[in-house]
Coordinates of C-alpha atoms in Angstrom, one line a residue:
Chain A
M1050 CA -33.9 -3.8 11.2
V1051 CA -32.9 -4.4 7.7
S1052 CA -35.4 -5.8 5.2
K1053 CA -34.7 -8.5 2.6
S1054 CA -35.0 -6.0 -0.2
Q1055 CA -32.5 -3.6 1.5
I1056 CA -30.0 -6.5 1.9
K1057 CA -30.4 -7.2 -1.7
L1058 CA -29.9 -3.6 -2.8
I1059 CA -26.9 -3.0 -0.5
T1060 CA -25.0 -6.2 -1.4
S1061 CA -25.7 -5.6 -5.1
L1062 CA -23.7 -2.3 -4.7
Q1063 CA -20.5 -4.3 -4.3
Q1064 CA -20.8 -4.7 -8.1
K1065 CA -20.0 -1.8 -10.4
K1066 CA -22.9 -2.7 -12.7
Y1067 CA -25.5 -2.1 -9.9
R1068 CA -23.6 1.0 -8.5
K1069 CA -24.0 2.5 -12.0
Q1070 CA -27.6 1.5 -12.3
E1071 CA -28.7 2.7 -8.9
Q1072 CA -26.2 5.6 -8.7
L1073 CA -25.4 4.6 -5.1
F1074 CA -22.3 3.3 -3.3
I1075 CA -21.5 2.0 0.2
A1076 CA -19.1 3.2 2.8
E1077 CA -18.1 1.4 6.0
G1078 CA -16.5 2.2 9.3
I1079 CA -17.0 5.2 11.6
K1080 CA -14.0 7.2 10.3
V1081 CA -14.9 6.9 6.6
V1082 CA -18.7 7.4 7.1
Q1083 CA -18.1 10.4 9.4
E1084 CA -15.9 12.1 6.8
L1085 CA -18.4 11.5 4.1
L1086 CA -21.3 12.8 6.3
H1087 CA -19.3 16.0 6.8
S1088 CA -18.8 16.4 3.0
N1089 CA -21.1 17.1 0.1
F1090 CA -22.0 13.5 -0.4
E1091 CA -25.8 12.9 0.0
L1092 CA -26.7 10.2 2.5
L1093 CA -29.5 7.7 1.6
D1094 CA -29.4 5.4 4.6
L1095 CA -27.2 4.7 7.5
Y1096 CA -27.2 1.2 9.2
T1097 CA -25.5 1.1 12.6
T1098 CA -25.1 -1.2 15.6
K1099 CA -24.5 1.9 17.8
Q1100 CA -26.8 4.9 18.2
D1101 CA -24.1 7.6 18.0
F1102 CA -24.9 9.5 14.8
L1103 CA -26.5 12.5 16.4
T1104 CA -25.9 14.7 13.5
V1105 CA -27.8 12.6 11.0
Q1106 CA -31.6 12.9 10.2
K1107 CA -33.3 10.3 12.4
D1108 CA -35.4 8.8 9.6
K1109 CA -32.2 7.8 7.7
V1110 CA -30.7 5.9 10.7
H1111 CA -31.5 2.3 11.0
A1112 CA -30.5 0.4 14.2
I1113 CA -29.3 -3.1 13.3
T1114 CA -27.6 -6.0 15.0
A1115 CA -24.1 -7.2 14.4
D1116 CA -25.5 -10.2 12.6
E1117 CA -27.5 -8.0 10.3
L1118 CA -24.4 -5.9 9.6
K1119 CA -22.5 -9.0 8.6
K1120 CA -25.2 -9.7 6.0
I1121 CA -24.8 -6.3 4.3
S1122 CA -21.1 -5.7 4.8
A1123 CA -18.4 -6.0 2.1
L1124 CA -15.8 -6.4 4.8
T1125 CA -14.5 -9.7 6.3
T1126 CA -14.6 -8.1 9.7
P1127 CA -17.4 -5.6 9.6
N1128 CA -17.2 -2.4 11.6
T1129 CA -20.1 -0.8 13.5
C1130 CA -21.8 1.0 10.6
L1131 CA -22.5 1.0 6.9
A1132 CA -23.9 3.9 4.9
V1133 CA -25.4 4.1 1.5
F1134 CA -24.6 7.4 -0.3
K1135 CA -25.7 8.8 -3.7
I1136 CA -23.0 9.0 -6.3
P1137 CA -22.5 12.7 -7.0
K1138 CA -22.8 14.1 -10.5
A1139 CA -19.4 14.5 -12.2
K1140 CA -17.9 17.9 -11.6
E1141 CA -16.6 20.1 -14.3
R1142 CA -13.0 19.4 -15.2
V1143 CA -10.7 22.1 -13.9
E1144 CA -7.3 22.0 -15.6
E1145 CA -5.0 23.7 -13.3
G1146 CA -2.2 22.8 -10.9
L1147 CA -1.1 19.2 -10.8
I1148 CA -3.3 16.5 -12.1
I1149 CA -2.6 12.8 -11.5
A1150 CA -3.7 10.5 -14.4
L1151 CA -3.9 6.8 -14.0
D1152 CA -3.4 4.4 -16.9
D1153 CA -5.3 1.3 -15.9
V1154 CA -4.5 1.1 -12.2
R1155 CA -6.4 -2.0 -11.1
D1156 CA -5.8 -2.6 -7.4
P1157 CA -8.4 -1.0 -5.1
G1158 CA -5.8 -0.4 -2.3
N1159 CA -3.5 1.4 -4.8
L1160 CA -6.3 3.7 -6.0
G1161 CA -7.4 4.4 -2.4
T1162 CA -3.9 5.3 -1.3
I1163 CA -3.4 7.5 -4.4
I1164 CA -6.6 9.4 -3.5
R1165 CA -5.2 10.0 0.0
L1166 CA -2.0 11.2 -1.5
C1167 CA -3.8 13.6 -3.8
D1168 CA -5.7 15.0 -0.7
W1169 CA -2.4 15.3 1.2
F1170 CA -0.6 17.1 -1.5
G1171 CA -3.5 19.3 -2.6
V1172 CA -4.0 17.6 -6.0
A1173 CA -7.6 18.6 -6.9
T1174 CA -8.1 16.3 -9.9
L1175 CA -7.5 12.6 -10.4
F1176 CA -8.2 11.4 -13.9
C1177 CA -8.6 7.6 -14.4
S1178 CA -8.6 5.7 -17.6
E1179 CA -11.8 3.8 -18.2
E1180 CA -10.2 0.5 -17.4
S1181 CA -9.0 1.7 -14.0
V1182 CA -10.7 0.3 -10.9
D1183 CA -14.0 2.0 -10.0
V1184 CA -13.6 4.7 -7.3
Y1185 CA -16.9 3.6 -5.7
N1186 CA -15.6 0.0 -5.2
P1187 CA -16.1 -0.6 -1.5
K1188 CA -12.4 -1.5 -1.0
V1189 CA -11.4 1.8 -2.7
V1190 CA -13.8 3.8 -0.5
Q1191 CA -12.4 2.1 2.5
A1192 CA -8.7 2.7 1.6
T1193 CA -9.3 6.4 1.0
M1194 CA -10.1 6.9 4.7
G1195 CA -12.6 9.6 3.7
S1196 CA -10.4 11.7 1.5
I1197 CA -12.6 10.6 -1.4
S1198 CA -14.8 13.5 -0.5
R1199 CA -12.0 16.0 -1.2
V1200 CA -10.6 14.9 -4.5
N1201 CA -12.3 15.2 -7.8
V1202 CA -12.0 11.7 -9.4
M1203 CA -13.1 11.5 -13.0
Y1204 CA -13.1 8.7 -15.6
G1205 CA -12.6 8.9 -19.4
N1206 CA -10.5 8.0 -22.3
L1207 CA -6.9 8.8 -21.2
E1208 CA -5.5 9.4 -24.6
T1209 CA -8.2 11.9 -25.6
F1210 CA -7.7 13.6 -22.3
L1211 CA -4.0 14.0 -22.8
L1212 CA -4.4 14.9 -26.5
Q1213 CA -6.7 17.8 -25.7
S1214 CA -4.8 19.2 -22.7
K1215 CA -2.2 22.0 -23.0
L1216 CA -0.4 20.9 -19.9
P1217 CA 3.0 19.1 -20.0
V1218 CA 2.6 15.3 -19.6
F1219 CA 5.0 13.6 -17.2
G1220 CA 5.6 9.8 -17.2
T1221 CA 8.0 7.6 -15.3
F1222 CA 10.4 5.5 -17.3
M1223 CA 13.7 3.8 -16.7
D1224 CA 15.5 6.1 -19.1
G1225 CA 13.8 9.3 -17.8
K1226 CA 15.5 12.2 -16.3
S1227 CA 16.0 12.1 -12.5
I1228 CA 13.2 13.8 -10.6
Y1229 CA 15.9 15.1 -8.2
Q1230 CA 17.6 17.0 -11.0
E1231 CA 14.7 18.1 -13.3
K1232 CA 13.0 21.4 -12.7
L1233 CA 9.5 20.4 -12.0
P1234 CA 6.7 22.9 -12.7
K1235 CA 3.6 23.8 -10.7
E1236 CA 1.3 22.7 -13.4
G1237 CA 1.2 19.4 -15.3
I1238 CA -0.3 16.0 -15.7
I1239 CA 1.6 13.1 -14.1
V1240 CA 0.7 9.7 -15.6
M1241 CA 1.1 6.6 -13.4
G1242 CA 0.9 3.2 -15.1
N1243 CA -0.7 -0.1 -14.6
E1244 CA 0.7 -2.4 -11.8
A1245 CA 2.0 -5.1 -14.1
N1246 CA 2.6 -3.3 -17.4
G1247 CA 3.4 0.3 -16.5
I1248 CA 2.4 3.0 -19.0
S1249 CA 0.8 1.6 -22.2
S1250 CA 2.6 2.4 -25.5
A1251 CA -0.3 4.4 -26.8
V1252 CA -0.1 6.7 -23.7
E1253 CA 3.7 6.7 -23.7
K1254 CA 3.6 8.5 -27.1
L1255 CA 1.7 11.4 -25.5
V1256 CA 4.2 11.8 -22.7
T1257 CA 6.2 15.0 -23.2
K1258 CA 8.5 14.8 -20.2
R1259 CA 10.1 11.4 -19.3
I1260 CA 11.1 11.3 -15.7
A1261 CA 12.6 8.6 -13.4
I1262 CA 12.9 8.0 -9.6
P1263 CA 16.6 7.1 -9.1
R1264 CA 17.5 3.9 -7.3
F1265 CA 20.1 3.8 -4.6
G1266 CA 20.2 0.0 -3.9
N1267 CA 21.9 -2.8 -5.8
L1268 CA 21.6 -1.6 -9.4
Q1269 CA 22.2 -5.0 -10.9
V1270 CA 18.8 -6.2 -9.7
T1271 CA 15.7 -5.3 -11.6
E1272 CA 13.4 -3.9 -9.0
S1273 CA 10.4 -1.7 -9.2
L1274 CA 8.3 0.4 -6.8
N1275 CA 4.6 -0.1 -6.1
V1276 CA 2.6 2.5 -8.1
A1277 CA 1.2 4.1 -4.9
T1278 CA 4.7 4.6 -3.3
A1279 CA 6.0 5.9 -6.6
T1280 CA 3.2 8.4 -6.7
A1281 CA 4.1 9.4 -3.1
I1282 CA 7.7 10.1 -4.0
I1283 CA 6.9 12.0 -7.3
L1284 CA 4.2 14.2 -5.7
S1285 CA 6.5 15.0 -2.8
E1286 CA 9.2 16.0 -5.2
F1287 CA 6.9 18.2 -7.4
K1288 CA 5.4 19.9 -4.3
R1289 CA 8.6 20.5 -2.2
G1290 CA 9.6 23.3 -4.7
Chain B
M1077 CA 2.7 -35.5 -5.3
V1078 CA 2.4 -33.9 -1.9
S1079 CA 2.0 -36.2 1.1
K1080 CA -0.4 -35.6 4.1
S1081 CA 2.5 -34.8 6.4
Q1082 CA 3.9 -32.3 3.9
I1083 CA 0.5 -30.6 3.6
K1084 CA 0.4 -30.4 7.4
L1085 CA 3.9 -29.0 7.7
I1086 CA 3.4 -26.4 4.9
T1087 CA 0.0 -25.1 6.1
S1088 CA 1.3 -24.9 9.7
L1089 CA 4.0 -22.4 8.4
Q1090 CA 1.2 -19.9 7.9
Q1091 CA 1.5 -19.5 11.7
K1092 CA 4.4 -17.7 13.3
K1093 CA 4.6 -20.3 16.1
Y1094 CA 5.4 -23.1 13.7
R1095 CA 7.7 -21.0 11.5
K1096 CA 9.7 -20.4 14.7
Q1097 CA 9.6 -24.0 15.7
E1098 CA 10.6 -25.4 12.3
Q1099 CA 12.8 -22.4 11.3
L1100 CA 11.1 -22.5 7.9
F1101 CA 8.9 -20.2 5.8
I1102 CA 7.0 -20.3 2.6
A1103 CA 7.1 -18.2 -0.6
E1104 CA 4.7 -18.3 -3.5
G1105 CA 4.7 -17.1 -7.1
I1106 CA 7.3 -17.4 -9.8
K1107 CA 8.7 -13.8 -9.3
V1108 CA 9.2 -14.1 -5.5
V1109 CA 10.4 -17.7 -5.6
Q1110 CA 12.9 -17.0 -8.4
E1111 CA 14.3 -14.0 -6.5
L1112 CA 14.8 -16.1 -3.4
L1113 CA 16.4 -18.9 -5.4
H1114 CA 19.0 -16.4 -6.7
S1115 CA 19.8 -15.3 -3.2
N1116 CA 21.4 -16.7 -0.1
F1117 CA 18.2 -18.3 1.2
E1118 CA 18.4 -22.1 1.4
L1119 CA 15.7 -24.0 -0.4
L1120 CA 14.1 -27.0 1.4
D1121 CA 11.4 -28.0 -1.1
L1122 CA 9.8 -26.6 -4.2
Y1123 CA 6.2 -27.6 -5.3
T1124 CA 5.2 -26.6 -8.7
T1125 CA 2.5 -27.2 -11.3
K1126 CA 5.0 -26.4 -14.1
Q1127 CA 8.4 -28.1 -14.7
D1128 CA 10.4 -25.0 -15.4
F1129 CA 12.8 -24.7 -12.5
L1130 CA 15.8 -26.0 -14.4
T1131 CA 18.3 -24.4 -12.0
V1132 CA 17.0 -26.2 -8.9
Q1133 CA 18.3 -29.6 -7.7
K1134 CA 15.9 -32.2 -9.0
D1135 CA 15.4 -34.0 -5.7
K1136 CA 14.0 -30.8 -4.3
V1137 CA 11.4 -30.2 -7.0
H1138 CA 8.0 -31.8 -6.5
A1139 CA 5.5 -31.8 -9.5
I1140 CA 2.0 -31.3 -8.1
T1141 CA -1.4 -30.6 -9.5
A1142 CA -3.4 -27.3 -9.3
D1143 CA -5.7 -29.0 -6.7
E1144 CA -2.7 -30.0 -4.6
L1145 CA -1.3 -26.5 -4.8
K1146 CA -4.6 -25.1 -3.5
K1147 CA -4.3 -27.3 -0.4
I1148 CA -0.9 -26.0 0.6
S1149 CA -1.2 -22.3 -0.6
A1150 CA -1.8 -19.4 1.7
L1151 CA -3.2 -17.4 -1.3
T1152 CA -6.8 -17.1 -2.3
T1153 CA -5.8 -17.5 -5.9
P1154 CA -2.7 -19.7 -5.9
N1155 CA 0.1 -19.1 -8.4
T1156 CA 2.0 -22.0 -10.0
C1157 CA 4.6 -22.7 -7.3
L1158 CA 5.2 -22.7 -3.6
A1159 CA 8.6 -23.0 -2.1
V1160 CA 9.7 -23.8 1.5
F1161 CA 12.9 -22.0 2.5
K1162 CA 15.0 -22.2 5.7
I1163 CA 14.9 -19.1 7.9
P1164 CA 18.5 -17.8 7.8
K1165 CA 20.4 -17.1 11.0
A1166 CA 20.2 -13.5 12.1
K1167 CA 23.0 -11.4 10.6
E1168 CA 25.2 -9.2 12.7
R1169 CA 23.9 -5.8 13.2
V1170 CA 25.7 -3.2 11.1
E1171 CA 25.1 0.3 12.3
E1172 CA 25.9 2.5 9.4
G1173 CA 24.0 4.6 6.8
L1174 CA 20.3 4.9 7.2
I1175 CA 18.3 2.4 9.3
I1176 CA 14.5 2.2 9.3
A1177 CA 13.0 1.2 12.7
L1178 CA 9.4 0.1 12.9
D1179 CA 7.4 0.7 16.1
D1180 CA 4.8 -2.0 15.9
V1181 CA 3.8 -1.9 12.2
R1182 CA 1.1 -4.6 12.1
D1183 CA 0.0 -4.7 8.5
P1184 CA 1.8 -7.4 6.3
G1185 CA 1.3 -5.3 3.2
N1186 CA 2.9 -2.3 4.8
L1187 CA 5.9 -4.2 6.0
G1188 CA 6.3 -5.8 2.6
T1189 CA 6.1 -2.4 0.9
I1190 CA 8.6 -0.9 3.4
I1191 CA 11.1 -3.7 2.7
R1192 CA 10.8 -3.0 -1.1
L1193 CA 11.5 0.7 -0.3
C1194 CA 14.6 -0.2 1.7
D1195 CA 15.8 -2.2 -1.2
W1196 CA 15.1 0.6 -3.6
F1197 CA 16.8 3.3 -1.5
G1198 CA 19.8 1.1 -0.4
V1199 CA 18.8 0.9 3.3
A1200 CA 20.6 -2.2 4.4
T1201 CA 19.0 -2.7 7.8
L1202 CA 15.4 -2.7 8.9
F1203 CA 14.9 -3.0 12.7
C1204 CA 11.4 -4.1 13.8
S1205 CA 10.0 -3.9 17.4
E1206 CA 9.0 -7.3 18.7
E1207 CA 5.3 -6.5 18.3
S1208 CA 5.7 -5.8 14.6
V1209 CA 4.3 -8.3 12.1
D1210 CA 6.6 -11.2 11.3
V1211 CA 8.7 -10.8 8.2
Y1212 CA 8.2 -14.4 7.3
N1213 CA 4.4 -14.1 7.3
P1214 CA 3.4 -15.3 3.8
K1215 CA 1.6 -12.0 3.0
V1216 CA 4.8 -10.1 3.9
V1217 CA 7.0 -12.4 1.8
Q1218 CA 4.5 -11.9 -1.1
A1219 CA 4.4 -8.1 -0.8
T1220 CA 8.2 -7.8 -0.8
M1221 CA 8.3 -9.2 -4.3
G1222 CA 11.6 -10.8 -3.5
S1223 CA 13.4 -7.8 -2.1
I1224 CA 13.3 -9.6 1.3
S1225 CA 16.5 -11.3 0.2
R1226 CA 18.4 -8.0 -0.1
V1227 CA 17.4 -6.3 3.2
N1228 CA 18.6 -7.3 6.6
V1229 CA 15.4 -7.4 8.7
M1230 CA 16.0 -7.9 12.5
Y1231 CA 13.7 -8.0 15.5
G1232 CA 14.3 -6.8 19.1
N1233 CA 13.3 -4.4 21.8
L1234 CA 13.1 -1.0 20.0
E1235 CA 13.8 1.1 23.1
T1236 CA 16.9 -0.9 23.9
F1237 CA 18.1 -0.6 20.3
L1238 CA 17.6 3.2 20.2
L1239 CA 19.2 3.7 23.7
Q1240 CA 22.4 1.9 22.8
S1241 CA 22.8 3.5 19.4
K1242 CA 24.9 6.6 18.8
L1243 CA 23.1 7.6 15.6
P1244 CA 20.5 10.4 15.6
V1245 CA 17.0 9.2 15.9
F1246 CA 14.3 10.7 13.6
G1247 CA 10.6 10.5 14.1
T1248 CA 7.7 12.0 12.3
F1249 CA 5.3 14.3 14.4
M1250 CA 2.8 17.0 13.6
D1251 CA 5.0 19.6 15.3
G1252 CA 8.3 18.4 13.7
K1253 CA 10.5 20.4 11.3
S1254 CA 9.7 20.1 7.6
I1255 CA 11.7 17.4 5.9
Y1256 CA 12.0 19.8 3.0
Q1257 CA 13.8 22.4 5.1
E1258 CA 15.8 20.2 7.6
K1259 CA 19.4 19.3 6.6
L1260 CA 19.1 15.5 6.6
P1261 CA 22.3 13.4 7.3
K1262 CA 23.6 10.3 5.5
E1263 CA 23.4 8.3 8.8
G1264 CA 20.6 7.9 11.2
I1265 CA 17.7 5.9 12.4
I1266 CA 14.3 6.8 11.1
V1267 CA 11.4 5.5 13.3
M1268 CA 8.1 4.8 11.7
G1269 CA 5.0 4.3 13.9
N1270 CA 2.1 2.0 14.2
E1271 CA -0.8 2.3 11.7
A1272 CA -3.3 3.5 14.3
N1273 CA -1.3 5.0 17.1
G1274 CA 1.8 6.3 15.5
I1275 CA 5.0 6.3 17.6
S1276 CA 4.5 5.2 21.1
S1277 CA 5.3 7.6 23.9
A1278 CA 8.1 5.5 25.3
V1279 CA 9.8 5.5 21.9
E1280 CA 9.0 9.2 21.3
K1281 CA 11.2 10.1 24.3
L1282 CA 14.2 8.6 22.5
V1283 CA 13.6 10.5 19.3
T1284 CA 16.3 13.2 19.0
K1285 CA 15.1 14.9 15.7
R1286 CA 11.4 15.6 15.3
I1287 CA 10.5 15.9 11.6
A1288 CA 7.3 16.3 9.6
I1289 CA 6.0 15.8 6.1
P1290 CA 4.3 19.1 5.2
R1291 CA 0.7 19.0 3.9
F1292 CA -0.4 20.9 0.9
G1293 CA -4.1 20.1 0.9
N1294 CA -6.9 21.6 2.9
L1295 CA -5.2 22.2 6.3
Q1296 CA -8.4 22.3 8.3
V1297 CA -9.0 18.6 7.8
T1298 CA -7.1 16.1 10.0
E1299 CA -5.6 13.7 7.5
S1300 CA -2.7 11.3 7.7
L1301 CA -0.5 9.3 5.4
N1302 CA -0.3 5.5 5.3
V1303 CA 2.9 4.4 7.0
A1304 CA 4.4 2.9 3.8
T1305 CA 3.8 6.0 1.7
A1306 CA 5.2 8.2 4.5
T1307 CA 8.3 6.0 4.5
A1308 CA 8.6 6.4 0.7
I1309 CA 8.5 10.2 1.0
I1310 CA 10.9 10.4 3.9
L1311 CA 13.5 8.0 2.3
S1312 CA 13.3 9.9 -1.0
E1313 CA 14.0 13.1 0.9
F1314 CA 16.9 11.7 2.9
K1315 CA 18.5 10.1 -0.2
R1316 CA 18.1 12.9 -2.8
G1317 CA 20.8 14.9 -1.0

């Protein structure tokens, strides 16, 4: 059973405004929900069409029908469960190792994929400019496949963050030095730009190391890489040593 | 103006069955349409809300309203133009350099991103198993951002293709050798698996070189990479030399 007021609350969490107000977010699908249950995220309620969450406190589990799930789901084709979690308090910023910093990445799928990449490559901190898509957007949570629980994602003014950091700041530009030739350090901030406009000029001024991913195809064509695949290639190159 | 029969034809092309029957496909958005116009693809008709296609034969350009565009578009938020192109005849297979082979990749966004990666890294041939998503699916065409015109995408039985090829066959597995340590050749077929199931067991038997992308994060967690980001990392590693 899911009450009208619960439906109202849960669907409101598809909007950033209400997530901020309630300090709650939703996660859907067995894989993602299970990963979050096994992490430090605090569960508020779990709605499921199947009774297979043995590890969860019984008073938090609500058996619902597929029709009820449809009403609260943010997905076109709902899975078998939806969970409401509390948004954790921001962790203290640790400036060590590699940090990815996003300059207004707007696509939820891209942010989700980049969080998975940070998890894979052991990047503990992901810094997002204030205009970047919200990490608790249901589509982002979905795309992270649970790795959201293992990466510290923080938001703030990107220029201030770069200005006060002592780490080298890497940014990708056409005229940058090839990542295959540059000696890449174990510590640093790697800035990835907006899908349409790349790195903004204000942020570009704070980049101390201009790098580039060389192209091997037809060089006469202006082509670009998607920001998530570019992040994959750059992180691989930094980490391979 | 767009007639009822044109609307019927164009919307039918969202389905593979009719694309095959008519040997036509649709492309949307200035960037993608322009790239295809500057390629070898043959234009049938162009529908646009703006009159800015000066390079196109006038009798092929149809001025339409935003409402009419909505009726024929496959997008939730239609752009300013939609073009119908002829599906080109399959090119002859050239077995040289690196070839990417997909074992039932089903997500249109993933196929589109992989085509962009092939274009970027100069991979001329992309072989898709018959069950892979159709390259002329509107979402794939969209995601390629025009690079569909520069990569030779072919479909067929993947096992037969691998069996008859003399090139080494690379596949990614947990127990494979690190791509960062393996000497990677300039020629070979790189098989990428299905989003949920990876490489099928029938295809796995034909893999001659088992490789792996090493993880640097928490090794106790089972995590995986999206097939498009994995392709990005592997292609970068093969090409960097």
